[in-house]
Amino acid sequence: MAAVFILLSLLVLNLRTLIPPDEGRYAEMAREMLLSGDWVTTRLNGIKYFEKPPLHTWMSAVSFALFGIGDWQARLWNGVCGIFGVLMVAYTGRRVFGGRAGLYAALVLGSMLFWAAASQFNSLDLPVAATMALALCALLIAQHDGSDMAQRRRWMLVCWAAMALSLLAKGLIGIVLPGGVLFIYALVSGDRGVWRRLYPVTGLLVFLLLALPWFLLVAARNPEQPQFFFIHEHWDRFFLKTHHRDGPWYYFLVLLLPATMPWLATLPASLAAARKRVEGRFQPARLLLVWTIFILLFFSYSSSKLPGYMLPVFPAMALLAGVYLDRASRIAALSAPALLVIVGVAGVVCMRIFPIINLPLLGGAFGAAIVCGVAAGMAEWRGQRTAMVVLAALGGWMLTQLSMTAYETHGRQQAGRDAALAIRAELKYDTPVYSVGTYEQSMTFYMGHTVIPVAYSGELDFGLQQESWRGVASMDEFYARWLLSAGRGVPQYAIVREDLYGVMRLRGLPMIERARGNGIVVVTSPLK
């Protein structure tokens, strides 16, 4: 079963175009890192870019080096992280809770809509969730009453190493969140001795050896990096609304409704059951409950909210769901198959409201949900709990993957892939390509060529402040450059926002339209 899951998870990585902004951005950063050979200073479009640490860029660049540059290679690190998270949850569930809890927990996690989707989407959120899942699982195994001293020490060092990887994956949340969870767990469980069982001296040494070198190197080469990364990207992002990503306090609670499909109805009961105290010093279910609630509250308080931020709670919820499903009544367990059928039927009825979606694929997604839901319900009614969980998980996974693939037609247009490929073969290393009033994240990757931003900064603003010569500040300056190169017969290209393209035509700029994309026009200057 594990082999089939791994194979299918890897095969679907190449079904879709890299959608902007996130997928195109992180693929391009890795491409540039590999080609430049600079593994310290992270760049986007050739411009310093310090919003995030480098782990994702490193691993994607390694993927490109091993397998070539392409879509599935850009998503491979996310795919591996998604698979690893599921397998780690399976192992931990079996070690800590026994019985079939680990198998059920793995099936729940692998089929939850957000986890299954994020495992196929090139962004930072799933890798940080996977590294934090490793820290959580290692902590559970280390602190479990059945672990001996050698096992406790070994797994606690794994936990410290995982927190270092989390720091390199996304930033300070990699240590702030586990630290906050431990503090609250010690208070509510009465297990004060947990602090003595963390191996803090050796663990902190492992943490610093893994996490500290890059921060020292990047700061030595780029003195402006620490202030931007730690103040602007952490303090300001959490407490201020400067990033324009705020939302109501219940933002993540609402998102839990689709994110946990098809196990939504199972989760409240599994969370409630975790409050009960069990025999022994360590209370693993309570730790998982604290992990889930604290992280949701933490991000709910933050002034910056995006759906992917909640991903670290899913391994904990899946473990609790696995324990619950191992003991749940037949009526309670039937909730997941029933929900699959309801969503599938509702989707078929409302399918016509998705005009930009591939309707046959979307119909297949809803059909798979109905078929698997019915089959799972029948299995549970016959007393076959494992078969029920497998079939419900298969239905949830297929619903997610087919729905995402159904978006491909629009996703390809949104990425501007065809427009990029229309000129890619003509571009040489030193060919100037301007990006006028916009920065198309995925087009840069598909062209295999950086662009010169014109009258635009956006998320490139900080880097352009450090290296202003990499951009063109005004349209007038761009006009002058374009006319000069056109007069000399030098090949040049521009990706132009549609409204600015009309302005350029009124100005009489010599140019030939080559392609159109999602709100952009690609032009070149006439050759003599």
PDB file of N, CA and C in Angstrom, residues 186-259:
ATOM      1  N   ALA A 186       3.222  21.365  29.266  1.00  0.00           N
ATOM      2  CA  ALA A 186       3.723  21.155  30.625  1.00  0.00           C
ATOM      3  C   ALA A 186       2.763  21.731  31.666  1.00  0.00           C
ATOM      4  N   LEU A 187       2.110  22.841  31.317  1.00  0.00           N
ATOM      5  CA  LEU A 187       1.173  23.464  32.252  1.00  0.00           C
ATOM      6  C   LEU A 187      -0.113  22.652  32.394  1.00  0.00           C
ATOM      7  N   VAL A 188      -0.691  22.227  31.270  1.00  0.00           N
ATOM      8  CA  VAL A 188      -2.009  21.591  31.323  1.00  0.00           C
ATOM      9  C   VAL A 188      -1.947  20.113  31.687  1.00  0.00           C
ATOM     10  N   SER A 189      -0.803  19.474  31.441  1.00  0.00           N
ATOM     11  CA  SER A 189      -0.700  18.035  31.706  1.00  0.00           C
ATOM     12  C   SER A 189      -0.120  17.723  33.073  1.00  0.00           C
ATOM     13  N   GLY A 190       0.575  18.693  33.676  1.00  0.00           N
ATOM     14  CA  GLY A 190       1.259  18.441  34.940  1.00  0.00           C
ATOM     15  C   GLY A 190       2.569  17.697  34.771  1.00  0.00           C
ATOM     16  N   ASP A 191       2.990  17.461  33.534  1.00  0.00           N
ATOM     17  CA  ASP A 191       4.236  16.737  33.254  1.00  0.00           C
ATOM     18  C   ASP A 191       5.405  17.722  33.233  1.00  0.00           C
ATOM     19  N   ARG A 192       5.807  18.199  34.411  1.00  0.00           N
ATOM     20  CA  ARG A 192       6.895  19.173  34.486  1.00  0.00           C
ATOM     21  C   ARG A 192       8.249  18.557  34.131  1.00  0.00           C
ATOM     22  N   GLY A 193       8.360  17.264  34.297  1.00  0.00           N
ATOM     23  CA  GLY A 193       9.634  16.607  34.026  1.00  0.00           C
ATOM     24  C   GLY A 193      10.011  16.563  32.560  1.00  0.00           C
ATOM     25  N   VAL A 194       9.089  16.954  31.676  1.00  0.00           N
ATOM     26  CA  VAL A 194       9.393  16.922  30.244  1.00  0.00           C
ATOM     27  C   VAL A 194      10.594  17.801  29.914  1.00  0.00           C
ATOM     28  N   TRP A 195      10.796  18.891  30.665  1.00  0.00           N
ATOM     29  CA  TRP A 195      11.917  19.795  30.385  1.00  0.00           C
ATOM     30  C   TRP A 195      13.257  19.105  30.610  1.00  0.00           C
ATOM     31  N   ARG A 196      13.305  18.162  31.580  1.00  0.00           N
ATOM     32  CA  ARG A 196      14.562  17.475  31.862  1.00  0.00           C
ATOM     33  C   ARG A 196      14.848  16.377  30.842  1.00  0.00           C
ATOM     34  N   ARG A 197      13.846  16.030  30.051  1.00  0.00           N
ATOM     35  CA  ARG A 197      14.003  14.920  29.115  1.00  0.00           C
ATOM     36  C   ARG A 197      14.235  15.390  27.676  1.00  0.00           C
ATOM     37  N   LEU A 198      14.598  16.665  27.515  1.00  0.00           N
ATOM     38  CA  LEU A 198      14.768  17.228  26.166  1.00  0.00           C
ATOM     39  C   LEU A 198      16.208  17.186  25.666  1.00  0.00           C
ATOM     40  N   TYR A 199      17.154  16.814  26.536  1.00  0.00           N
ATOM     41  CA  TYR A 199      18.578  16.871  26.187  1.00  0.00           C
ATOM     42  C   TYR A 199      18.936  18.248  25.614  1.00  0.00           C
ATOM     43  N   PRO A 200      18.717  19.305  26.388  1.00  0.00           N
ATOM     44  CA  PRO A 200      18.840  20.658  25.847  1.00  0.00           C
ATOM     45  C   PRO A 200      20.252  21.036  25.416  1.00  0.00           C
ATOM     46  N   VAL A 201      21.273  20.587  26.125  1.00  0.00           N
ATOM     47  CA  VAL A 201      22.636  21.000  25.777  1.00  0.00           C
ATOM     48  C   VAL A 201      23.063  20.378  24.450  1.00  0.00           C
ATOM     49  N   THR A 202      22.996  19.053  24.370  1.00  0.00           N
ATOM     50  CA  THR A 202      23.362  18.380  23.119  1.00  0.00           C
ATOM     51  C   THR A 202      22.408  18.765  21.998  1.00  0.00           C
ATOM     52  N   GLY A 203      21.138  18.863  22.324  1.00  0.00           N
ATOM     53  CA  GLY A 203      20.154  19.212  21.306  1.00  0.00           C
ATOM     54  C   GLY A 203      20.376  20.595  20.733  1.00  0.00           C
ATOM     55  N   LEU A 204      20.655  21.562  21.608  1.00  0.00           N
ATOM     56  CA  LEU A 204      20.900  22.923  21.130  1.00  0.00           C
ATOM     57  C   LEU A 204      22.152  22.973  20.262  1.00  0.00           C
ATOM     58  N   LEU A 205      23.149  22.171  20.601  1.00  0.00           N
ATOM     59  CA  LEU A 205      24.364  22.124  19.779  1.00  0.00           C
ATOM     60  C   LEU A 205      24.036  21.606  18.382  1.00  0.00           C
ATOM     61  N   VAL A 206      23.250  20.537  18.306  1.00  0.00           N
ATOM     62  CA  VAL A 206      22.833  20.014  16.998  1.00  0.00           C
ATOM     63  C   VAL A 206      22.049  21.065  16.228  1.00  0.00           C
ATOM     64  N   PHE A 207      21.135  21.721  16.910  1.00  0.00           N
ATOM     65  CA  PHE A 207      20.316  22.766  16.284  1.00  0.00           C
ATOM     66  C   PHE A 207      21.194  23.867  15.683  1.00  0.00           C
ATOM     67  N   LEU A 208      22.139  24.362  16.457  1.00  0.00           N
ATOM     68  CA  LEU A 208      22.984  25.465  15.995  1.00  0.00           C
ATOM     69  C   LEU A 208      23.919  25.028  14.873  1.00  0.00           C
ATOM     70  N   LEU A 209      24.442  23.816  14.944  1.00  0.00           N
ATOM     71  CA  LEU A 209      25.338  23.332  13.894  1.00  0.00           C
ATOM     72  C   LEU A 209      24.627  23.247  12.550  1.00  0.00           C
ATOM     73  N   LEU A 210      23.346  22.927  12.573  1.00  0.00           N
ATOM     74  CA  LEU A 210      22.587  22.824  11.330  1.00  0.00           C
ATOM     75  C   LEU A 210      22.051  24.166  10.846  1.00  0.00           C
ATOM     76  N   ALA A 211      21.555  24.973  11.767  1.00  0.00           N
ATOM     77  CA  ALA A 211      20.823  26.182  11.376  1.00  0.00           C
ATOM     78  C   ALA A 211      21.692  27.424  11.253  1.00  0.00           C
ATOM     79  N   LEU A 212      22.724  27.526  12.066  1.00  0.00           N
ATOM     80  CA  LEU A 212      23.454  28.794  12.173  1.00  0.00           C
ATOM     81  C   LEU A 212      24.353  29.133  10.988  1.00  0.00           C
ATOM     82  N   PRO A 213      25.055  28.158  10.353  1.00  0.00           N
ATOM     83  CA  PRO A 213      26.034  28.526   9.313  1.00  0.00           C
ATOM     84  C   PRO A 213      25.476  29.393   8.198  1.00  0.00           C
ATOM     85  N   TRP A 214      24.294  29.059   7.669  1.00  0.00           N
ATOM     86  CA  TRP A 214      23.775  29.866   6.561  1.00  0.00           C
ATOM     87  C   TRP A 214      23.475  31.282   7.017  1.00  0.00           C
ATOM     88  N   PHE A 215      22.888  31.452   8.189  1.00  0.00           N
ATOM     89  CA  PHE A 215      22.556  32.801   8.661  1.00  0.00           C
ATOM     90  C   PHE A 215      23.819  33.649   8.834  1.00  0.00           C
ATOM     91  N   LEU A 216      24.912  33.038   9.277  1.00  0.00           N
ATOM     92  CA  LEU A 216      26.163  33.770   9.425  1.00  0.00           C
ATOM     93  C   LEU A 216      26.749  34.120   8.057  1.00  0.00           C
ATOM     94  N   LEU A 217      26.720  33.175   7.139  1.00  0.00           N
ATOM     95  CA  LEU A 217      27.285  33.411   5.812  1.00  0.00           C
ATOM     96  C   LEU A 217      26.503  34.474   5.045  1.00  0.00           C
ATOM     97  N   VAL A 218      25.166  34.357   5.046  1.00  0.00           N
ATOM     98  CA  VAL A 218      24.371  35.305   4.272  1.00  0.00           C
ATOM     99  C   VAL A 218      24.472  36.706   4.857  1.00  0.00           C
ATOM    100  N   ALA A 219      24.560  36.812   6.174  1.00  0.00           N
ATOM    101  CA  ALA A 219      24.707  38.129   6.800  1.00  0.00           C
ATOM    102  C   ALA A 219      26.074  38.728   6.507  1.00  0.00           C
ATOM    103  N   ALA A 220      27.114  37.893   6.443  1.00  0.00           N
ATOM    104  CA  ALA A 220      28.458  38.397   6.134  1.00  0.00           C
ATOM    105  C   ALA A 220      28.523  38.945   4.716  1.00  0.00           C
ATOM    106  N   ARG A 221      27.846  38.290   3.803  1.00  0.00           N
ATOM    107  CA  ARG A 221      27.858  38.739   2.402  1.00  0.00           C
ATOM    108  C   ARG A 221      26.831  39.838   2.131  1.00  0.00           C
ATOM    109  N   ASN A 222      25.754  39.853   2.929  1.00  0.00           N
ATOM    110  CA  ASN A 222      24.660  40.810   2.713  1.00  0.00           C
ATOM    111  C   ASN A 222      24.257  41.403   4.061  1.00  0.00           C
ATOM    112  N   PRO A 223      24.944  42.433   4.532  1.00  0.00           N
ATOM    113  CA  PRO A 223      24.664  42.975   5.871  1.00  0.00           C
ATOM    114  C   PRO A 223      23.221  43.442   6.068  1.00  0.00           C
ATOM    115  N   GLU A 224      22.516  43.692   4.981  1.00  0.00           N
ATOM    116  CA  GLU A 224      21.136  44.159   5.091  1.00  0.00           C
ATOM    117  C   GLU A 224      20.153  43.017   5.365  1.00  0.00           C
ATOM    118  N   GLN A 225      20.582  41.761   5.216  1.00  0.00           N
ATOM    119  CA  GLN A 225      19.670  40.624   5.325  1.00  0.00           C
ATOM    120  C   GLN A 225      19.054  40.431   6.709  1.00  0.00           C
ATOM    121  N   PRO A 226      19.822  40.475   7.819  1.00  0.00           N
ATOM    122  CA  PRO A 226      19.211  40.179   9.127  1.00  0.00           C
ATOM    123  C   PRO A 226      18.047  41.091   9.493  1.00  0.00           C
ATOM    124  N   GLN A 227      18.213  42.402   9.273  1.00  0.00           N
ATOM    125  CA  GLN A 227      17.138  43.321   9.637  1.00  0.00           C
ATOM    126  C   GLN A 227      15.885  43.052   8.813  1.00  0.00           C
ATOM    127  N   PHE A 228      16.061  42.830   7.515  1.00  0.00           N
ATOM    128  CA  PHE A 228      14.899  42.575   6.659  1.00  0.00           C
ATOM    129  C   PHE A 228      14.234  41.255   7.039  1.00  0.00           C
ATOM    130  N   PHE A 229      15.017  40.204   7.228  1.00  0.00           N
ATOM    131  CA  PHE A 229      14.462  38.879   7.473  1.00  0.00           C
ATOM    132  C   PHE A 229      13.797  38.777   8.839  1.00  0.00           C
ATOM    133  N   PHE A 230      14.495  39.216   9.891  1.00  0.00           N
ATOM    134  CA  PHE A 230      13.975  39.007  11.239  1.00  0.00           C
ATOM    135  C   PHE A 230      12.958  40.068  11.666  1.00  0.00           C
ATOM    136  N   ILE A 231      13.142  41.297  11.213  1.00  0.00           N
ATOM    137  CA  ILE A 231      12.216  42.366  11.616  1.00  0.00           C
ATOM    138  C   ILE A 231      11.047  42.479  10.633  1.00  0.00           C
ATOM    139  N   HIS A 232      11.358  42.735   9.366  1.00  0.00           N
ATOM    140  CA  HIS A 232      10.308  42.956   8.377  1.00  0.00           C
ATOM    141  C   HIS A 232       9.495  41.688   8.104  1.00  0.00           C
ATOM    142  N   GLU A 233      10.169  40.543   7.981  1.00  0.00           N
ATOM    143  CA  GLU A 233       9.489  39.317   7.587  1.00  0.00           C
ATOM    144  C   GLU A 233       8.951  38.505   8.760  1.00  0.00           C
ATOM    145  N   HIS A 234       9.289  38.890   9.977  1.00  0.00           N
ATOM    146  CA  HIS A 234       8.757  38.176  11.133  1.00  0.00           C
ATOM    147  C   HIS A 234       7.926  39.096  12.021  1.00  0.00           C
ATOM    148  N   TRP A 235       8.560  40.063  12.633  1.00  0.00           N
ATOM    149  CA  TRP A 235       7.854  40.968  13.542  1.00  0.00           C
ATOM    150  C   TRP A 235       6.749  41.727  12.814  1.00  0.00           C
ATOM    151  N   ASP A 236       7.115  42.401  11.720  1.00  0.00           N
ATOM    152  CA  ASP A 236       6.129  43.205  10.992  1.00  0.00           C
ATOM    153  C   ASP A 236       5.023  42.332  10.399  1.00  0.00           C
ATOM    154  N   ARG A 237       5.390  41.173   9.861  1.00  0.00           N
ATOM    155  CA  ARG A 237       4.403  40.297   9.233  1.00  0.00           C
ATOM    156  C   ARG A 237       3.392  39.790  10.262  1.00  0.00           C
ATOM    157  N   PHE A 238       3.849  39.521  11.486  1.00  0.00           N
ATOM    158  CA  PHE A 238       2.959  38.978  12.497  1.00  0.00           C
ATOM    159  C   PHE A 238       2.081  40.052  13.119  1.00  0.00           C
ATOM    160  N   PHE A 239       2.676  41.226  13.412  1.00  0.00           N
ATOM    161  CA  PHE A 239       1.952  42.226  14.185  1.00  0.00           C
ATOM    162  C   PHE A 239       1.331  43.342  13.334  1.00  0.00           C
ATOM    163  N   LEU A 240       1.854  43.577  12.137  1.00  0.00           N
ATOM    164  CA  LEU A 240       1.369  44.682  11.315  1.00  0.00           C
ATOM    165  C   LEU A 240       0.635  44.152  10.087  1.00  0.00           C
ATOM    166  N   LYS A 241      -0.109  45.032   9.422  1.00  0.00           N
ATOM    167  CA  LYS A 241      -0.868  44.645   8.242  1.00  0.00           C
ATOM    168  C   LYS A 241      -0.218  45.151   6.964  1.00  0.00           C
ATOM    169  N   THR A 242       1.108  45.350   7.017  1.00  0.00           N
ATOM    170  CA  THR A 242       1.818  45.913   5.871  1.00  0.00           C
ATOM    171  C   THR A 242       1.842  44.965   4.676  1.00  0.00           C
ATOM    172  N   HIS A 243       1.639  43.650   4.912  1.00  0.00           N
ATOM    173  CA  HIS A 243       1.684  42.696   3.810  1.00  0.00           C
ATOM    174  C   HIS A 243       0.311  42.497   3.163  1.00  0.00           C
ATOM    175  N   HIS A 244      -0.722  43.142   3.717  1.00  0.00           N
ATOM    176  CA  HIS A 244      -2.079  43.086   3.144  1.00  0.00           C
ATOM    177  C   HIS A 244      -2.569  41.643   3.026  1.00  0.00           C
ATOM    178  N   ARG A 245      -2.319  40.847   4.074  1.00  0.00           N
ATOM    179  CA  ARG A 245      -2.775  39.460   4.092  1.00  0.00           C
ATOM    180  C   ARG A 245      -3.556  39.179   5.371  1.00  0.00           C
ATOM    181  N   ASP A 246      -4.210  40.189   5.875  1.00  0.00           N
ATOM    182  CA  ASP A 246      -4.956  40.012   7.112  1.00  0.00           C
ATOM    183  C   ASP A 246      -6.304  39.364   6.813  1.00  0.00           C
ATOM    184  N   GLY A 247      -6.933  38.862   7.853  1.00  0.00           N
ATOM    185  CA  GLY A 247      -8.234  38.235   7.725  1.00  0.00           C
ATOM    186  C   GLY A 247      -8.894  38.205   9.085  1.00  0.00           C
ATOM    187  N   PRO A 248     -10.173  37.826   9.171  1.00  0.00           N
ATOM    188  CA  PRO A 248     -10.871  37.783  10.453  1.00  0.00           C
ATOM    189  C   PRO A 248     -10.277  36.701  11.360  1.00  0.00           C
ATOM    190  N   TRP A 249     -10.589  36.763  12.647  1.00  0.00           N
ATOM    191  CA  TRP A 249     -10.023  35.827  13.612  1.00  0.00           C
ATOM    192  C   TRP A 249     -10.416  34.383  13.309  1.00  0.00           C
ATOM    193  N   TYR A 250     -11.563  34.189  12.653  1.00  0.00           N
ATOM    194  CA  TYR A 250     -12.045  32.844  12.366  1.00  0.00           C
ATOM    195  C   TYR A 250     -11.586  32.333  10.991  1.00  0.00           C
ATOM    196  N   TYR A 251     -10.651  33.027  10.383  1.00  0.00           N
ATOM    197  CA  TYR A 251     -10.164  32.702   9.033  1.00  0.00           C
ATOM    198  C   TYR A 251      -9.808  31.222   8.900  1.00  0.00           C
ATOM    199  N   PHE A 252      -8.966  30.720   9.808  1.00  0.00           N
ATOM    200  CA  PHE A 252      -8.498  29.336   9.702  1.00  0.00           C
ATOM    201  C   PHE A 252      -9.563  28.334  10.140  1.00  0.00           C
ATOM    202  N   LEU A 253     -10.447  28.748  11.038  1.00  0.00           N
ATOM    203  CA  LEU A 253     -11.529  27.849  11.437  1.00  0.00           C
ATOM    204  C   LEU A 253     -12.453  27.567  10.258  1.00  0.00           C
ATOM    205  N   VAL A 254     -12.723  28.575   9.464  1.00  0.00           N
ATOM    206  CA  VAL A 254     -13.554  28.379   8.266  1.00  0.00           C
ATOM    207  C   VAL A 254     -12.823  27.492   7.252  1.00  0.00           C
ATOM    208  N   LEU A 255     -11.515  27.735   7.092  1.00  0.00           N
ATOM    209  CA  LEU A 255     -10.746  26.959   6.126  1.00  0.00           C
ATOM    210  C   LEU A 255     -10.661  25.479   6.494  1.00  0.00           C
ATOM    211  N   LEU A 256     -10.806  25.180   7.793  1.00  0.00           N
ATOM    212  CA  LEU A 256     -10.767  23.780   8.205  1.00  0.00           C
ATOM    213  C   LEU A 256     -11.866  22.956   7.537  1.00  0.00           C
ATOM    214  N   LEU A 257     -12.964  23.596   7.171  1.00  0.00           N
ATOM    215  CA  LEU A 257     -14.099  22.868   6.583  1.00  0.00           C
ATOM    216  C   LEU A 257     -13.704  22.167   5.279  1.00  0.00           C
ATOM    217  N   PRO A 258     -13.137  22.894   4.296  1.00  0.00           N
ATOM    218  CA  PRO A 258     -12.689  22.164   3.097  1.00  0.00           C
ATOM    219  C   PRO A 258     -11.348  21.469   3.294  1.00  0.00           C
ATOM    220  N   ALA A 259     -10.480  22.042   4.127  1.00  0.00           N
ATOM    221  CA  ALA A 259      -9.101  21.547   4.235  1.00  0.00           C
ATOM    222  C   ALA A 259      -9.026  20.128   4.748  1.00  0.00           C
TER     223      ALA A 259
END
